[in-house]
Amino acid sequence: MRLVPFIISIVLSAAAFAGDPKFPVSDIPEALKKNADVVFRQDEMTFTIQSKSKASLHVYEVVTIFNDKGREYATKVVGYDKLSKISSLKAVAYDANGNVLKKLKSSELYDQSAFDGFSLYSDNRLKVAVLTQGVYPYTVEFEYEIEYKYLFMIPGYVLLPEERMAVQHSSYELIYPAELKPRFKNQNVEKQPVVSVTKDGRESTRWEFENVPAIKFEPKGPPHADLVSTISAAPTTFEFDGYLGTMNSW
């Protein structure tokens, strides 16, 4: 009779270890699945300016992949060099019901040179996380942060860079001291950003987008770059490898 409570205890412990399901495919609105190879459940990018010579980028992505045409999104490649470092990189895969299939360990991340075959020497390197699965649909979760020792460029944002891609929730945020407010330029973006003040007194400019269906580019239509929604940003004053500079025009 003591065996039954023991077995129950093991089952409950295993369930607790596995955790509650996350990102089940059933939570995706049907309208977003139409004509989509992938759906970005979460697509969050936050660029934080600390000073003229220090910044960081935090990216959080959750992507459901429905077929082989979307398998490229199961791989994440993050670059770094002597003036930047990847402070964290996490990667998890889930099945259609939201149960964990694979959680990559640090030892399972590839770290390789970004050598292009032409340069004699390069400091550029890549970290690569691969979560490709054999059964569709499945969901991948990537989260990483890059720390920069310069403020020369700010990563831009594209809402739907490719066709057959839908977005459930996406955001792009710039956080900065008031005296280092970056400039930005929008293309095909009607939504106005929310401007606020953070707890530590810095300013925040944030755009959010919800439930954006997949698009289709016409074969003989305008260039794709002219049709998609983009946000470009640039610093006003910056420092790069010890050199000060200003960027008062595009």
Short mmCIF file of C-alpha atoms in Angstrom, two decimals, residues 172-174 191-196 204-208:
data_model
loop_
_atom_site.label_atom_id
_atom_site.label_comp_id
_atom_site.label_asym_id
_atom_site.label_seq_id
_atom_site.Cartn_x
_atom_site.Cartn_y
_atom_site.Cartn_z
CA TYR A 172 10.31 47.96 -30.44
CA GLU A 173 11.59 50.14 -27.62
CA LEU A 174 14.35 52.72 -27.27
CA LYS A 191 0.93 53.77 -35.10
CA GLN A 192 2.37 56.43 -32.83
CA PRO A 193 4.89 55.42 -30.15
CA VAL A 194 4.21 55.65 -26.43
CA VAL A 195 6.70 58.00 -24.75
CA SER A 196 7.25 57.58 -20.99
CA SER A 204 11.39 55.44 -23.32
CA THR A 205 9.91 55.47 -26.81
CA ARG A 206 7.98 52.28 -27.56
CA TRP A 207 5.95 50.96 -30.48
CA GLU A 208 3.63 47.95 -30.14
#
